[in-house]
Short mmCIF file of C-alpha atoms in Angstrom, two decimals:
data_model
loop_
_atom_site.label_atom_id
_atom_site.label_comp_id
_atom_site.label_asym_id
_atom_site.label_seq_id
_atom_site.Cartn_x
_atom_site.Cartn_y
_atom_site.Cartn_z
CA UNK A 338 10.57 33.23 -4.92
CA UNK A 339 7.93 30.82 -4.69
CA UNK A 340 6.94 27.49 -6.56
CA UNK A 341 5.41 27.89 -9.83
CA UNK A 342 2.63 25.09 -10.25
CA UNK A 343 1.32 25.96 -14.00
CA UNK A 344 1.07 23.12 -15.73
CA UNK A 345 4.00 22.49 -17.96
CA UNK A 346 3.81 19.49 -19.88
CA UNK A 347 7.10 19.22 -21.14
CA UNK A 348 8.86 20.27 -17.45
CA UNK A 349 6.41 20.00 -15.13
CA UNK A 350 6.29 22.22 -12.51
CA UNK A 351 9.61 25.04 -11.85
CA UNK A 352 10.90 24.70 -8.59
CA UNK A 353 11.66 27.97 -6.88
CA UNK A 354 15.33 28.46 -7.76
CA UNK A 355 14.90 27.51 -11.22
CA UNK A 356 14.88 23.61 -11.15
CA UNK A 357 12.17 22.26 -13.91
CA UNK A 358 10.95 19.18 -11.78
CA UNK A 359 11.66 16.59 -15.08
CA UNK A 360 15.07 17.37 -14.01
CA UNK A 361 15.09 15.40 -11.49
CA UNK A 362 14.63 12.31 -12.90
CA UNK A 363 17.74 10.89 -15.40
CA UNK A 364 15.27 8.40 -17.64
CA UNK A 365 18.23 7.36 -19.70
CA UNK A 366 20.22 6.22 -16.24
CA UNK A 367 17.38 5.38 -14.60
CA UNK A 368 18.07 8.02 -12.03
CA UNK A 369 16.57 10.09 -9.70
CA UNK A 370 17.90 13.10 -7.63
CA UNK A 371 18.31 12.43 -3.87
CA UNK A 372 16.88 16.46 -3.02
CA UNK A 373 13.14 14.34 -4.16
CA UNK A 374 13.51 12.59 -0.22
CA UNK A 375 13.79 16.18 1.79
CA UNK A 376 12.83 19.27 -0.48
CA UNK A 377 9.86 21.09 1.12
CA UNK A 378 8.35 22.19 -2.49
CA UNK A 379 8.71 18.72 -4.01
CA UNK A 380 6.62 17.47 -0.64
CA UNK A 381 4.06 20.65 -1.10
CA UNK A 382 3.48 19.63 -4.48
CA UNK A 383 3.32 15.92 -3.70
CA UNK A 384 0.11 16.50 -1.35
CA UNK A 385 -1.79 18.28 -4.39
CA UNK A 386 -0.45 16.50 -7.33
CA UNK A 387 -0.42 12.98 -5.81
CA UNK A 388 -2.49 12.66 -3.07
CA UNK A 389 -5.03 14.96 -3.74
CA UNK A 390 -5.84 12.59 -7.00
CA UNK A 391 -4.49 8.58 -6.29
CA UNK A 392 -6.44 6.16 -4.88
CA UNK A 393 -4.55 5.55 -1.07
CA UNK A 394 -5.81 3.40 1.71
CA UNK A 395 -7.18 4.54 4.61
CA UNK A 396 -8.41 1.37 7.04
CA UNK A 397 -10.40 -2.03 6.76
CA UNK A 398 -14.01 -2.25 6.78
CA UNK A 399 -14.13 -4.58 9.80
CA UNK A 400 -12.55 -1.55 11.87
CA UNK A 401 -16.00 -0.08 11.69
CA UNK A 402 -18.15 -2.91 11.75
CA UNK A 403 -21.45 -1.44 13.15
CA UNK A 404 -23.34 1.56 12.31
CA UNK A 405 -22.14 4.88 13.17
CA UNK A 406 -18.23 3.55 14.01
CA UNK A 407 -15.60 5.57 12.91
CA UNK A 408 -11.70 6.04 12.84
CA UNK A 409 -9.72 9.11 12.07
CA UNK A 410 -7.02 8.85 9.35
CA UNK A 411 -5.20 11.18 6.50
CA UNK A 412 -4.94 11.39 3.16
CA UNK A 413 -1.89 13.25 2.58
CA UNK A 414 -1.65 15.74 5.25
CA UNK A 415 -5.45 16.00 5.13
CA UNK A 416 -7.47 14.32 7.91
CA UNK A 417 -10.33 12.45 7.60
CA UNK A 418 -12.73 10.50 9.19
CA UNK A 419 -14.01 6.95 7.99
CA UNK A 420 -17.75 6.46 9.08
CA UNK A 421 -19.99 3.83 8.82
CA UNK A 422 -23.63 4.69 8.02
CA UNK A 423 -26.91 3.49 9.19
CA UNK A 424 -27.52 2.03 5.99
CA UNK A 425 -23.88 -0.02 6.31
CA UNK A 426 -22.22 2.89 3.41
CA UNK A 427 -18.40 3.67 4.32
CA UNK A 428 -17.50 7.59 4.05
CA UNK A 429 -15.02 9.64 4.13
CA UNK A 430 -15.25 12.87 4.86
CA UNK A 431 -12.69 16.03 5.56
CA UNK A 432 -12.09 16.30 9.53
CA UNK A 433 -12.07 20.09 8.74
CA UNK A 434 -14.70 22.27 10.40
CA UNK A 435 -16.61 24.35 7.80
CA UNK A 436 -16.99 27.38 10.05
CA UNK A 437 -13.32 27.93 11.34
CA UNK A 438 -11.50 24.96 10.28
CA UNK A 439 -11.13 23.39 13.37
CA UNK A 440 -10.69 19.29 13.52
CA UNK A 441 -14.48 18.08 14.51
CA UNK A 442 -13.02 14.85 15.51
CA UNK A 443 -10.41 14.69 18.33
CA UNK A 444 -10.78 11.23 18.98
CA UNK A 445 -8.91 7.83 16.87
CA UNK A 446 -11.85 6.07 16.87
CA UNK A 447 -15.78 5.18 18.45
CA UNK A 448 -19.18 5.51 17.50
CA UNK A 449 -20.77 8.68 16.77
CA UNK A 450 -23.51 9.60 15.32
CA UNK A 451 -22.79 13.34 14.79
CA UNK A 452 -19.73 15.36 15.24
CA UNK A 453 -19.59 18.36 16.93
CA UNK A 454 -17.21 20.64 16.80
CA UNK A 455 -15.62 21.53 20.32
CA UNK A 456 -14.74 24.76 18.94
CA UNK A 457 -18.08 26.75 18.40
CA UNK A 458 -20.34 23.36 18.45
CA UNK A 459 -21.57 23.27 14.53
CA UNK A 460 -22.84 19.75 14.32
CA UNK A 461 -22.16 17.29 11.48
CA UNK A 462 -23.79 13.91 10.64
CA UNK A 463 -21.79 11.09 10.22
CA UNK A 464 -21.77 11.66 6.12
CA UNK A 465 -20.79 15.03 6.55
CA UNK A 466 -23.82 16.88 6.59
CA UNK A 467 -24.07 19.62 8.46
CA UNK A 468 -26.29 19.44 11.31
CA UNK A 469 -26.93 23.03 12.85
CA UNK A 470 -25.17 25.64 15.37
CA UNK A 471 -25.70 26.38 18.57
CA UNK A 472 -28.26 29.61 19.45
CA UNK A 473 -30.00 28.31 15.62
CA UNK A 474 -32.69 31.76 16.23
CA UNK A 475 -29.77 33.23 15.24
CA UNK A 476 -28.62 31.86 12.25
CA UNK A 477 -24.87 31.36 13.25
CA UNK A 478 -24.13 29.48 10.33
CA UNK A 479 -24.49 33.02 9.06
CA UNK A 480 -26.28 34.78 5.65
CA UNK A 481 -24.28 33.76 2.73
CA UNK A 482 -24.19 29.70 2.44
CA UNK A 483 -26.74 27.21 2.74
CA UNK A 484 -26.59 24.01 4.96
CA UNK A 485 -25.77 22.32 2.10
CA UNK A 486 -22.84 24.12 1.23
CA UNK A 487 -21.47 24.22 4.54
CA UNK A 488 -20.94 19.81 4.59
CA UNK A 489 -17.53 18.57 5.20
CA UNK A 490 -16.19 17.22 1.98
CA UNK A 491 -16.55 13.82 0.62
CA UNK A 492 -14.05 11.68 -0.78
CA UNK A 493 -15.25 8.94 -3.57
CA UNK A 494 -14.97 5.78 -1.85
CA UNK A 495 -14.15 2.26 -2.88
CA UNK A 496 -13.39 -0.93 -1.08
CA UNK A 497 -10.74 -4.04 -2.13
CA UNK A 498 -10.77 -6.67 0.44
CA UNK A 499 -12.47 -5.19 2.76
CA UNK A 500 -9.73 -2.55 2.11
CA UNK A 501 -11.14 1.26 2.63
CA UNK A 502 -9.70 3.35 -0.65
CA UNK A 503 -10.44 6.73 -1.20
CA UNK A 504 -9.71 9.92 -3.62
CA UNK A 505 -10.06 13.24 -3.80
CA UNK A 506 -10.15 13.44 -7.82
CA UNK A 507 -13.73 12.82 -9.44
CA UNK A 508 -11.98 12.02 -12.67
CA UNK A 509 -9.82 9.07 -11.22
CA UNK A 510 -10.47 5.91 -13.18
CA UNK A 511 -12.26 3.04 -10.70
CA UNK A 512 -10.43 1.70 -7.83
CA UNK A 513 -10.70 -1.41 -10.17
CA UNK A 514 -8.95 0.12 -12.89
CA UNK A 515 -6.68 1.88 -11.15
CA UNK A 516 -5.55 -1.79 -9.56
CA UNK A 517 -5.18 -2.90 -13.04
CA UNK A 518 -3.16 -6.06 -13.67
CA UNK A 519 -1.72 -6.19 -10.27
CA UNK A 520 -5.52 -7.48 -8.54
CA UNK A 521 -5.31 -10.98 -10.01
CA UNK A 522 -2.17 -11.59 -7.82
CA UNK A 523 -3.16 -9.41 -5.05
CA UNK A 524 -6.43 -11.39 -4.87
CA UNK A 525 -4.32 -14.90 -3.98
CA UNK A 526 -3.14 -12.93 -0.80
CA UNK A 527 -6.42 -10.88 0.44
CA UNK A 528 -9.62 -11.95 -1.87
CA UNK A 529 -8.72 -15.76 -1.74
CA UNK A 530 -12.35 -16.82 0.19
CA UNK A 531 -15.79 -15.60 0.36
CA UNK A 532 -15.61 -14.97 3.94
CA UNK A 533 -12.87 -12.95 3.47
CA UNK A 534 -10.14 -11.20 6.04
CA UNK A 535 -10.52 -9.55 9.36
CA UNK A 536 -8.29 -6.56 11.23
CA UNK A 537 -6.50 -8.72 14.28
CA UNK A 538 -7.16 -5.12 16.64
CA UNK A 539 -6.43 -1.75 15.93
CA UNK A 540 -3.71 -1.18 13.79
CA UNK A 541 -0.12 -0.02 15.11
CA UNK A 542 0.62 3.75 14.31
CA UNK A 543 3.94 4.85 14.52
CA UNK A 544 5.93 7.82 13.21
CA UNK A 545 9.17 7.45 11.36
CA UNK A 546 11.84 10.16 10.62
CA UNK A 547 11.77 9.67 7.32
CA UNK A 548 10.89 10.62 3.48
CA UNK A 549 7.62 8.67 2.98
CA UNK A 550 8.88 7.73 -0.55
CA UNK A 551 11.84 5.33 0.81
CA UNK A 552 9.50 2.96 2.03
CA UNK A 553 6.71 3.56 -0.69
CA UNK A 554 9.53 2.51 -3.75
CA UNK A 555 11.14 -0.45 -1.60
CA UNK A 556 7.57 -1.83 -1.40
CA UNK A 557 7.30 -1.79 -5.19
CA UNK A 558 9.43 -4.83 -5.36
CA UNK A 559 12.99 -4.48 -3.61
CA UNK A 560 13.69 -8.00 -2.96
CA UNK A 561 17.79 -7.58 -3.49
CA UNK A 562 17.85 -5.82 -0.21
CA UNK A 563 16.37 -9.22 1.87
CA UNK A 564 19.55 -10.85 1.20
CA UNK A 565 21.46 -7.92 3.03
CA UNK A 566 19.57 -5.94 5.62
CA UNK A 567 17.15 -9.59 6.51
CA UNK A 568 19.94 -11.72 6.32
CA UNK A 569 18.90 -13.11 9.46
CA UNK A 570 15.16 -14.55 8.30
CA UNK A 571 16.97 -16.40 5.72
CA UNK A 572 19.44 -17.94 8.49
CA UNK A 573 16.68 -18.41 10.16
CA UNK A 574 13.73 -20.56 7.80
CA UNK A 575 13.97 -18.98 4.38
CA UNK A 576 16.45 -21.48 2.15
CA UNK A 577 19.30 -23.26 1.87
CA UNK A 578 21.64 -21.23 -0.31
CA UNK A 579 21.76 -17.09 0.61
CA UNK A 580 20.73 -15.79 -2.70
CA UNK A 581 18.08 -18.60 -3.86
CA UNK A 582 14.79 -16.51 -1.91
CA UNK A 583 15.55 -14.15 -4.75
CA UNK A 584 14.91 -15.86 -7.42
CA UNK A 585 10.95 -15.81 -8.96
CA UNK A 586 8.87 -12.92 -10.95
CA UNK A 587 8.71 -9.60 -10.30
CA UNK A 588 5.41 -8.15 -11.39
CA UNK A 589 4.65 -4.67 -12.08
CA UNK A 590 1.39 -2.67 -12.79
CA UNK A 591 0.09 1.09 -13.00
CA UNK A 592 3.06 1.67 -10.28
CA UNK A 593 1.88 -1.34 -8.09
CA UNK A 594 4.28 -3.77 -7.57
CA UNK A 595 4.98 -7.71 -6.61
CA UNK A 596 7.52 -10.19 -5.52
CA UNK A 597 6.49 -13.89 -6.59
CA UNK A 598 8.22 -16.57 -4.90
CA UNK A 599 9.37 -19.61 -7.16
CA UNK A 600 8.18 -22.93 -4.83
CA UNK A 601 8.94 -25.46 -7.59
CA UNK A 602 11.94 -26.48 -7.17
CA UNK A 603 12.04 -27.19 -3.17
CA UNK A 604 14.17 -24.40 -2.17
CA UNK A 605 13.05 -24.74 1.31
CA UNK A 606 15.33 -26.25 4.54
CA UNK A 607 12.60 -28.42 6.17
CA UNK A 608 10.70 -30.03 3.54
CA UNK A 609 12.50 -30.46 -0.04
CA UNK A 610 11.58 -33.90 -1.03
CA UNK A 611 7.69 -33.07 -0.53
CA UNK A 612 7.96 -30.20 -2.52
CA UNK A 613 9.22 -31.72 -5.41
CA UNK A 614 7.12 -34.98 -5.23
CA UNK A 615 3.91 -32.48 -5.37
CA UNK A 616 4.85 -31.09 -8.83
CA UNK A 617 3.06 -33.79 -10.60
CA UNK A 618 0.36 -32.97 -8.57
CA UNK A 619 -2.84 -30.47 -9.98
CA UNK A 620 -2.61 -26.92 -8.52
CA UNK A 621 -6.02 -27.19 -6.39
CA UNK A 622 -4.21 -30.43 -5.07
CA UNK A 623 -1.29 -29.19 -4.33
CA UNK A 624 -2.97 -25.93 -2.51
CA UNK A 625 -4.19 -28.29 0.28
CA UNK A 626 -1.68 -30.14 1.25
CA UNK A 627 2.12 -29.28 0.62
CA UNK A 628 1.93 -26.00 -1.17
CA UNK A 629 -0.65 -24.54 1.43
CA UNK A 630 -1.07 -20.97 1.03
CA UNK A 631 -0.16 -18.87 3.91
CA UNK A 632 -2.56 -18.09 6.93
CA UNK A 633 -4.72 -20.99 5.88
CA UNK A 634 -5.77 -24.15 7.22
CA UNK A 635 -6.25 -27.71 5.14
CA UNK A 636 -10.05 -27.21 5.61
CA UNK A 637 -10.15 -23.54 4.13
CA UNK A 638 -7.88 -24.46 1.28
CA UNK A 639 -11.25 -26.99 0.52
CA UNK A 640 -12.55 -23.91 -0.43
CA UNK A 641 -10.17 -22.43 -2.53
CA UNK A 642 -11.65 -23.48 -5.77
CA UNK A 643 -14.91 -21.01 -4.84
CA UNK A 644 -13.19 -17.96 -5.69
CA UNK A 645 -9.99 -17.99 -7.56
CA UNK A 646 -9.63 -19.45 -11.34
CA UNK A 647 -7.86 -22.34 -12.14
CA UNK A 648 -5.30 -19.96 -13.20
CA UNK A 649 -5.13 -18.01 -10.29
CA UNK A 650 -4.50 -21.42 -8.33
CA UNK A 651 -1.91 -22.81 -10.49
CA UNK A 652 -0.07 -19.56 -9.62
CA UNK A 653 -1.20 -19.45 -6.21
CA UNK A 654 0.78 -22.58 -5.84
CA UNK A 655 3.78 -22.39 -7.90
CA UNK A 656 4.78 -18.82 -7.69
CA UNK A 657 2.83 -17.51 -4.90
CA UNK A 658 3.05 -13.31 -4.21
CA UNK A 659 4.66 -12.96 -0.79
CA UNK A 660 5.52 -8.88 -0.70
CA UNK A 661 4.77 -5.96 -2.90
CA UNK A 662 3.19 -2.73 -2.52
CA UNK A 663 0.59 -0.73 -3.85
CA UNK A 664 1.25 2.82 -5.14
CA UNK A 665 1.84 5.31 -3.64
CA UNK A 666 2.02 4.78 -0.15
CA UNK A 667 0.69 1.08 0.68
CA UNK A 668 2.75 -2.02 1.68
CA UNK A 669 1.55 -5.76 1.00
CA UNK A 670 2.41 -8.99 3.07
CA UNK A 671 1.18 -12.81 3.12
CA UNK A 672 4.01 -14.91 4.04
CA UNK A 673 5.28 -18.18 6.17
CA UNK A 674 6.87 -16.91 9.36
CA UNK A 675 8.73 -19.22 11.95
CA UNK A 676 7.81 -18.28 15.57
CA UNK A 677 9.02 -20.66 18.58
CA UNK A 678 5.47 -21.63 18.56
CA UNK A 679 5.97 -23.74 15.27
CA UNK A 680 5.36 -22.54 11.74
CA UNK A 681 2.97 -19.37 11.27
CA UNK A 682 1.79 -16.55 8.44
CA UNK A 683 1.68 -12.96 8.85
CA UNK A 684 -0.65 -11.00 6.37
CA UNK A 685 -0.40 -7.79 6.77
CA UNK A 686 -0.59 -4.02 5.13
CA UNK A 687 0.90 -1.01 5.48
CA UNK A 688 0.16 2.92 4.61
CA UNK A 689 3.22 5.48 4.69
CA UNK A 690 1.45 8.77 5.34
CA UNK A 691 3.26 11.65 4.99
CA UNK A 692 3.84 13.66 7.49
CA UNK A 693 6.44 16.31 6.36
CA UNK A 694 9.51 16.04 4.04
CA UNK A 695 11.43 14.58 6.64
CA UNK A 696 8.66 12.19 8.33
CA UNK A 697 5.71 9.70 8.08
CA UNK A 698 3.06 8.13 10.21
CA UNK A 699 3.32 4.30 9.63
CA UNK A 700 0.31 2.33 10.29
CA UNK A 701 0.26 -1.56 10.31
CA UNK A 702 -3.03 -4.15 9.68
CA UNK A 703 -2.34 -7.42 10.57
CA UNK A 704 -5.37 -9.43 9.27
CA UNK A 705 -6.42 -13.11 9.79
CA UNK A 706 -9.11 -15.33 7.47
CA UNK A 707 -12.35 -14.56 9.19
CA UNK A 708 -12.83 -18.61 9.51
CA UNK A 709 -9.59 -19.27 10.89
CA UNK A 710 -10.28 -21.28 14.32
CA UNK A 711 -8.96 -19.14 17.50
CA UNK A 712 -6.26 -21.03 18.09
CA UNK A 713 -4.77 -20.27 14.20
CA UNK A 714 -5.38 -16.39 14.74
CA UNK A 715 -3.78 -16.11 18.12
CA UNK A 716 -1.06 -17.80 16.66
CA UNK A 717 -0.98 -15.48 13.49
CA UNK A 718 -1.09 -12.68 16.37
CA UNK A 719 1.96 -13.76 17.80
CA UNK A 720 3.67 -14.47 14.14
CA UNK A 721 2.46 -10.47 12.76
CA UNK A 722 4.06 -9.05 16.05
CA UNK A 723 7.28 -10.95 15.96
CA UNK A 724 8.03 -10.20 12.89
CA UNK A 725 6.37 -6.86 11.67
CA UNK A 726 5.24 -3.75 12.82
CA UNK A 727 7.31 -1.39 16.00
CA UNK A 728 8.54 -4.69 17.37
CA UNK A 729 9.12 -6.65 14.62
CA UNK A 730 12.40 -7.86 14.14
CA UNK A 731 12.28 -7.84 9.83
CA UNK A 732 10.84 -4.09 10.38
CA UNK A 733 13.20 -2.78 12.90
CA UNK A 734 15.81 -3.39 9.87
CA UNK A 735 14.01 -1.10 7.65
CA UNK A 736 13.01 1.60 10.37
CA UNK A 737 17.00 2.07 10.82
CA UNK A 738 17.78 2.46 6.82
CA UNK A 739 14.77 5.02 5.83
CA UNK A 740 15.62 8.09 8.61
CA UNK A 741 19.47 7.95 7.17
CA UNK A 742 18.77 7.64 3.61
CA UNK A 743 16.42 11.01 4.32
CA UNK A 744 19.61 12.22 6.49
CA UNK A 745 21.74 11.63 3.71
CA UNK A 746 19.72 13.98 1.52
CA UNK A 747 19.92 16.90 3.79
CA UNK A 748 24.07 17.80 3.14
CA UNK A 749 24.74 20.15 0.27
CA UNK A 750 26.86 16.82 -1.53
CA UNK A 751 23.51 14.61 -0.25
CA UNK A 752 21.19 16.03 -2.38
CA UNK A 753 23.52 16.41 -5.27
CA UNK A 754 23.48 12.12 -5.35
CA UNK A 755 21.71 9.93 -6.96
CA UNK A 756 19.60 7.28 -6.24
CA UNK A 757 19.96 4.30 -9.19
CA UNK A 758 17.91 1.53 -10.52
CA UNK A 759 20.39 0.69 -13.18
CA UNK A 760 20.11 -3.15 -12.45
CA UNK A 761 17.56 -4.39 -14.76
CA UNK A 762 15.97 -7.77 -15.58
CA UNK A 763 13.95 -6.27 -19.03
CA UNK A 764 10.50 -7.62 -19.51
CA UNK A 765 9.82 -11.36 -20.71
CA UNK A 766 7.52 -14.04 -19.64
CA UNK A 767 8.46 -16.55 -17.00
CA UNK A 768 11.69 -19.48 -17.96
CA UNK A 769 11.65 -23.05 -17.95
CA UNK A 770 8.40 -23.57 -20.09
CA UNK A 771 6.27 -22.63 -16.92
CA UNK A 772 3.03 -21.65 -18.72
CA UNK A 773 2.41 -24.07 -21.52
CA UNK A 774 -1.11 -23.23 -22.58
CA UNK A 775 0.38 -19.92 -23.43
CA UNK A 776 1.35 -16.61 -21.80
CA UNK A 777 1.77 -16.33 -18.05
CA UNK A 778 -2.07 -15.76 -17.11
CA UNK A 779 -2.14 -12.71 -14.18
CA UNK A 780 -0.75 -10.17 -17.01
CA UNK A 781 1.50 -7.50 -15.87
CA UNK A 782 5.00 -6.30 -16.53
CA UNK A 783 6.88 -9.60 -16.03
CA UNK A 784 10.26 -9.61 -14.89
CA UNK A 785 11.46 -12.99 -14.21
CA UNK A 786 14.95 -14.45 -12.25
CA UNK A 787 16.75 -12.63 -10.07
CA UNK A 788 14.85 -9.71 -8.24
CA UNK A 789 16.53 -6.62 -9.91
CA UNK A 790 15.02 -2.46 -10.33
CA UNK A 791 12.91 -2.94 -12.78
CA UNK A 792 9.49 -2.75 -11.01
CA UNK A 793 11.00 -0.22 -8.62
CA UNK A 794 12.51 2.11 -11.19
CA UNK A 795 8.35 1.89 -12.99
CA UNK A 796 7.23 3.03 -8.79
CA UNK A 797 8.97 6.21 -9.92
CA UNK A 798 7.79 6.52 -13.74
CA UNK A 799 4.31 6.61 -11.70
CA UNK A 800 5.07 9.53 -9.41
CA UNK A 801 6.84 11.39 -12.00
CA UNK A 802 3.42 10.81 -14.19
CA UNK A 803 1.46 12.56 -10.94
CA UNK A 804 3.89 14.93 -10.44
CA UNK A 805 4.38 15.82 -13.97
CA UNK A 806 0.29 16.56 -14.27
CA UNK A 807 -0.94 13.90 -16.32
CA UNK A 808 -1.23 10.44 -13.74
CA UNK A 809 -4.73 9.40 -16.13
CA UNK A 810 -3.49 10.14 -19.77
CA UNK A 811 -2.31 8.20 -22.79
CA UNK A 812 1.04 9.01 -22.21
CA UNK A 813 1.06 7.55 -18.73
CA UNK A 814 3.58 5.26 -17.66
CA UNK A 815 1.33 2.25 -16.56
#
């Protein structure tokens, strides 16, 4: 038997031995069925249903800074290439020969101005055009397609902080829109100055035997598992008490999802008393001197007030967002790191590309402010690596959890279990009389206190909206 993919409302899709995909999901326990981390059909459909419509990063702009730069990426399983064009456009464009479906690009990145494929040489321009074929008296490209129709697809392209998106579905809504809610907060880590961020080098790429969705939902707003699996950060700088790091707001939006960390009350080991004597302080005040956001300096925090809202800096400095994730596949980071070097920030993000079922290619920015002196970035270098990335000491944690929660999944018990989000905050706006003028300004699903499932459990509403066939419709879960 094979996979039936009509669409089916109600169902969704039938698995092949009978299994209507809804069945996998337990809304009224807020379960879902472990065989979702290793079942080949659920990841076939996955690169159609999901990927081949969602918005998913692919690299930062300043990867490709000069005309005719490129790096080679996927969406999905597909690979692409990102280009940048005389004119300064960004494209994306399938790394799939038209002729016999060979890869036109072999290389990770460079500058190229056409691509030519080393299997029978058709030529492509950097936009995807195609170029000619060797011997063109004789019409190799052959009798039935024009030049036109022979171009390497193009994805619809949008950028967010310098951020490369891309999509496969010409009815997606904007990249904007498709942010939603979650882009005021997401701007106080990444959009913050005019100047904006930079890649620190390439990116790392790694692969990791694992489901791509373990790290995609943790990223939605996991905080619980910090106190367990990163004990060790919170020995280390975090707070005083285990448990008080996870206390704050999670936020969740359109499947996106963010951890914001309560700084009012001077939960911090090295510098309590100046905490709490800022709090009578304005926000912009506070923001350049004790409450200074992370991977800035006191002179860039002068220019704070340029770009974000009063709002957005009132939030930026009580509850700043420290990790959360974009859906599907993206991970978010701006955070205080201690490095033997003193004090630092990583900022960072991360794409979970699937590679299989049972495996992912993980690839890791670390960014800096572009205006940061030399000295700051080398030592936001050295903060990114320690901590993050293949030898980071938070990430090794994670990298050890993912393959044997996939493992688990494999056994003919494993993919009978569950996995539950049955720990639940419920929506409300923040405690304590935070926002007086009214509600809590960045919008969003609010779930304030202890870091519970909520945001996560809304990660997998999302997918089940893709999955199901309808990601863009009313009865979306957003």
């Amino acid at each position: 038997m094979t996979i039936d993919d009509r669409p089916r409302t109600d169902v969704g899709p039938i698995l092949s031995d009978g299994t209507p995909f809804a069945d996998l999901f337990d809304l009224d326990k807020h379960e879902v069925s472990m065989r979702l981390l290793k079942d080949p059909e659920v990841y076939r459909l996955e690169l159609s249903r999901l990927f081949g419509k969602a918005w998913t990063v692919l690299a930062h702009e300043t990867e490709i800074p000069n005309a005719f730069d490129y790096v080679a990426r996927h969406i999905g399983a597909d690979p692409v290439i990102v280009t940048r064009s005389r004119s300064g456009d960004v494209n994306v464009v399938l790394n799939i020969c038209s002729h016999r479906g060979m890869q036109v690009c072999r290389g990770e990145a460079g500058n190229e101005k056409q691509f030519k494929c080393p299997y029978h040489g058709w030529s492509f321009s950097e936009q995807g055009k195609f170029m000619g074929s060797p011997v063109a008296r004789e019409n190799m490209h052959g009798a039935f397609r024009s030049k036109e129709e022979l171009a390497l697809p193009k994805a619809r392209v949008e950028l967010y902080a310098g951020f490369v998106f891309a999509t496969w579905d010409e009815d997606a809504p904007s990249l904007d829109d498709y942010l939603g809610e979650i882009k005021f907060y997401q701007d106080l880590m990444f959009d913050r100055t005019e100047s904006g961020l930079e890649v620190l080098g390439p990116p790392q790429r790694f692969v990791i035997p694992a489901n791509w969705k373990c790290p995609g939902e943790q990223h939605a707003g996991d905080g619980y598992h910090a106190m367990t699996l990163h004990r060790s950060i919170n020995e280390l700088a975090a707070s005083e008490a285990d448990d008080s790091s996870m206390y704050g707001i999670d936020v969740s939006a359109n499947g996106h999802g963010l951890r914001l960390i309560d700084r009012r009350k001077g939960k911090w080991k090295d510098n309590r008393e100046a905490v709490l004597a800022a709090q009578t302080l304005p926000p912009f005040e506070k923001l350049k001197s004790i409450m200074l956001p992370p991977g800035m300096t006191p002179e860039m925090a002068e220019k704070l007030d340029k770009k974000l809202s009063e709002a957005q800096m009132k939030v930026l400095a009580d509850y700043p967002p420290s990790v959360g994730g974009l859906f599907p596949n993206m991970g978010t980071f701006c955070f205080e790191f201690p490095t033997p070097m003193g004090m630092a920030a990583i900022i960072s993000w991360h794409a979970f590309v699937p590679r299989g079922p049972g495996k992912f290619e993980f690839i890791n920015w670390f960014l800096v402010e572009k205006d940061a002196p030399e000295d700051f970035k080398d030592l936001m270098r050295r903060a990114s690596t320690l901590g993050l990335g293949t030898t980071g000491f938070v990430e090794t944690d994670d990298a050890d959890t993912w393959p044997l929660m996939t493992e688990s999944a494999e056994g003919f018990m494993g993919e009978q279990q569950k996995i539950r989000y049955g720990a639940l905050c419920g929506e409300d706006q923040p405690l304590d009389g935070y926002w007086d003028e009214g509600e809590f300004p960045g919008g969003g699903h609010l779930y304030p206190g202890f870091t519970k499932d909520d945001a996560q459990w809304n990660w997998w509403l999302r997918y089940r909206d893709f999955m199901l066939g309808d990601p863009w419709g009313p009865e979306a879960h957003h």
